[in-house]
Amino acid sequence: MAEQQPQMTEAEASEWVRQQFQQANKYLAEKGILTDRVLTKESRYLVPHVAVWKFSTQDKVDVWVVNGDVPSDVVGVNAAKTAREALRHFSLQWQIKADKILTDAKLSQDPEQQKYAKYLIQSAENLYQTTQVEDLWADQQA
């Protein structure tokens, strides 16, 4: 039986969200994307596992960013209207990426690539399961 983690205090949860926000901004900056603002009403935080952010960039483009206990990733809002749809999108993309790694003759022989593919698959499955929990998305239409 898995050991249950103790509940985070409200202060710890707020700190986790703040750290994820900073990491999401850093991730975007490393990709050459400078943010203008975060659209908090459309962002979701499933503390302490995953955060999905909707950012407006300085180029006036909106993007979704996911981070937490999953690979950090970004996609334009044309791929998803809601945070829930964004998580589904990332889940599918990670499954495809993992499949490419595992079916590539050269990459599939690399233990680090195999480990990364397994991480992508596990993250994708966890994200997808999260999108299936209706209570988390009651205020969203999709």
Tab-separated table of C-alpha atoms in Angstrom:
chain	number	residue	atom	x	y	z
A	1	MET	CA	0.000	0.000	0.000
A	2	ALA	CA	1.399	3.411	-0.953
A	3	GLU	CA	2.294	5.713	1.872
A	4	GLN	CA	0.002	8.730	1.908
A	5	GLN	CA	1.750	12.090	1.887
A	6	PRO	CA	0.766	14.543	4.620
A	7	GLN	CA	-1.485	17.398	3.494
A	8	MET	CA	0.256	20.659	2.658
A	9	THR	CA	-0.624	23.731	4.649
A	10	GLU	CA	-2.143	26.665	2.782
A	11	ALA	CA	1.210	28.484	3.050
A	12	GLU	CA	3.095	25.463	1.643
A	13	ALA	CA	0.602	25.158	-1.211
A	14	SER	CA	0.952	28.874	-2.008
A	15	GLU	CA	4.734	28.522	-1.991
A	16	TRP	CA	4.508	25.519	-4.340
A	17	VAL	CA	2.345	27.520	-6.761
A	18	ARG	CA	4.769	30.468	-6.579
A	19	GLN	CA	7.744	28.186	-7.325
A	20	GLN	CA	5.946	26.584	-10.266
A	21	PHE	CA	5.076	30.038	-11.614
A	22	GLN	CA	8.728	31.085	-11.428
A	23	GLN	CA	9.859	27.856	-13.084
A	24	ALA	CA	7.270	28.257	-15.859
A	25	ASN	CA	8.490	31.803	-16.530
A	26	LYS	CA	12.105	30.600	-16.550
A	27	TYR	CA	11.233	27.755	-18.925
A	28	LEU	CA	9.563	30.174	-21.338
A	29	ALA	CA	12.488	32.619	-21.112
A	30	GLU	CA	14.886	29.788	-21.977
A	31	LYS	CA	12.724	29.159	-25.065
A	32	GLY	CA	12.960	32.862	-25.968
A	33	ILE	CA	9.360	33.561	-24.950
A	34	LEU	CA	8.868	36.596	-22.707
A	35	THR	CA	5.641	36.751	-20.751
A	36	ASP	CA	3.466	39.788	-20.282
A	37	ARG	CA	0.997	38.355	-17.779
A	38	VAL	CA	-0.482	35.121	-16.477
A	39	LEU	CA	-4.191	34.530	-16.945
A	40	THR	CA	-4.889	33.102	-13.497
A	41	LYS	CA	-8.616	32.499	-13.997
A	42	GLU	CA	-7.826	30.038	-16.778
A	43	SER	CA	-4.744	28.467	-15.141
A	44	ARG	CA	-5.052	25.434	-12.846
A	45	TYR	CA	-2.865	24.189	-9.996
A	46	LEU	CA	-3.178	20.637	-8.766
A	47	VAL	CA	-0.880	21.031	-5.771
A	48	PRO	CA	1.680	19.444	-5.393
A	49	HIS	CA	1.605	17.576	-8.715
A	50	VAL	CA	0.995	19.719	-11.755
A	51	ALA	CA	0.335	23.294	-12.761
A	52	VAL	CA	-1.016	24.407	-16.118
A	53	TRP	CA	-0.609	28.092	-16.838
A	54	LYS	CA	-2.096	30.317	-19.471
A	55	PHE	CA	0.326	33.121	-20.275
A	56	SER	CA	-0.003	36.110	-22.532
A	57	THR	CA	3.371	36.892	-24.083
A	58	GLN	CA	4.944	40.234	-24.899
A	59	ASP	CA	4.283	39.333	-28.558
A	60	LYS	CA	0.545	39.232	-27.683
A	61	VAL	CA	0.348	35.461	-28.144
A	62	ASP	CA	-1.319	33.249	-25.539
A	63	VAL	CA	0.335	29.954	-24.593
A	64	TRP	CA	-0.260	27.065	-22.225
A	65	VAL	CA	2.626	25.896	-20.038
A	66	VAL	CA	2.628	22.745	-17.924
A	67	ASN	CA	5.081	21.988	-15.120
A	68	GLY	CA	5.409	20.351	-11.720
A	69	ASP	CA	6.020	16.596	-11.427
A	70	VAL	CA	5.880	16.383	-15.222
A	71	PRO	CA	8.135	17.577	-18.030
A	72	SER	CA	7.838	21.323	-18.577
A	73	ASP	CA	6.224	21.985	-21.936
A	74	VAL	CA	4.545	24.779	-23.889
A	75	VAL	CA	1.946	24.966	-26.642
A	76	GLY	CA	-0.001	27.775	-28.273
A	77	VAL	CA	-3.618	28.268	-27.246
A	78	ASN	CA	-4.732	27.254	-30.732
A	79	ALA	CA	-4.068	23.660	-29.569
A	80	ALA	CA	-6.420	23.920	-26.565
A	81	LYS	CA	-9.189	26.242	-25.378
A	82	THR	CA	-9.050	25.247	-21.701
A	83	ALA	CA	-6.514	24.024	-19.155
A	84	ARG	CA	-8.147	20.589	-19.301
A	85	GLU	CA	-7.766	20.433	-23.084
A	86	ALA	CA	-4.163	21.617	-22.726
A	87	LEU	CA	-3.388	18.717	-20.388
A	88	ARG	CA	-4.969	16.289	-22.861
A	89	HIS	CA	-2.835	17.806	-25.613
A	90	PHE	CA	0.394	17.474	-23.604
A	91	SER	CA	-0.532	13.905	-22.669
A	92	LEU	CA	-0.993	12.923	-26.310
A	93	GLN	CA	2.175	14.718	-27.424
A	94	TRP	CA	4.260	12.974	-24.772
A	95	GLN	CA	2.862	9.572	-25.780
A	96	ILE	CA	3.817	10.290	-29.403
A	97	LYS	CA	7.280	11.499	-28.402
A	98	ALA	CA	7.870	8.416	-26.223
A	99	ASP	CA	6.703	6.152	-29.045
A	100	LYS	CA	9.166	7.785	-31.442
A	101	ILE	CA	12.001	7.232	-28.965
A	102	LEU	CA	11.074	3.592	-28.370
A	103	THR	CA	10.673	2.773	-32.071
A	104	ASP	CA	13.818	4.555	-33.255
A	105	ALA	CA	16.560	1.939	-33.659
A	106	LYS	CA	19.323	4.213	-32.352
A	107	LEU	CA	17.406	5.972	-29.553
A	108	SER	CA	15.783	2.809	-28.235
A	109	GLN	CA	19.245	1.359	-27.491
A	110	ASP	CA	20.205	4.328	-25.291
A	111	PRO	CA	19.347	3.628	-21.617
A	112	GLU	CA	18.895	7.356	-20.908
A	113	GLN	CA	16.455	7.699	-23.801
A	114	GLN	CA	14.561	4.614	-22.617
A	115	LYS	CA	14.336	6.116	-19.146
A	116	TYR	CA	13.121	9.433	-20.605
A	117	ALA	CA	10.503	7.636	-22.734
A	118	LYS	CA	9.179	5.812	-19.653
A	119	TYR	CA	9.034	9.160	-17.797
A	120	LEU	CA	7.075	10.688	-20.690
A	121	ILE	CA	4.646	7.749	-20.753
A	122	GLN	CA	4.071	7.847	-16.985
A	123	SER	CA	3.599	11.631	-17.065
A	124	ALA	CA	1.202	11.337	-20.012
A	125	GLU	CA	-0.868	8.678	-18.268
A	126	ASN	CA	-1.030	10.715	-15.054
A	127	LEU	CA	-2.086	13.856	-16.936
A	128	TYR	CA	-4.747	11.989	-18.847
A	129	GLN	CA	-6.149	10.491	-15.629
A	130	THR	CA	-6.267	14.004	-14.175
A	131	THR	CA	-8.353	15.212	-17.119
A	132	GLN	CA	-10.887	12.462	-16.364
A	133	VAL	CA	-11.665	13.692	-12.819
A	134	GLU	CA	-14.817	15.716	-13.474
A	135	ASP	CA	-14.763	17.553	-10.121
A	136	LEU	CA	-11.495	19.265	-11.051
A	137	TRP	CA	-13.040	20.770	-14.194
A	138	ALA	CA	-16.585	21.622	-13.090
A	139	ASP	CA	-16.123	25.293	-14.002
A	140	GLN	CA	-14.812	24.544	-17.512
A	141	GLN	CA	-16.906	23.488	-20.471
A	142	ALA	CA	-14.454	21.100	-22.137
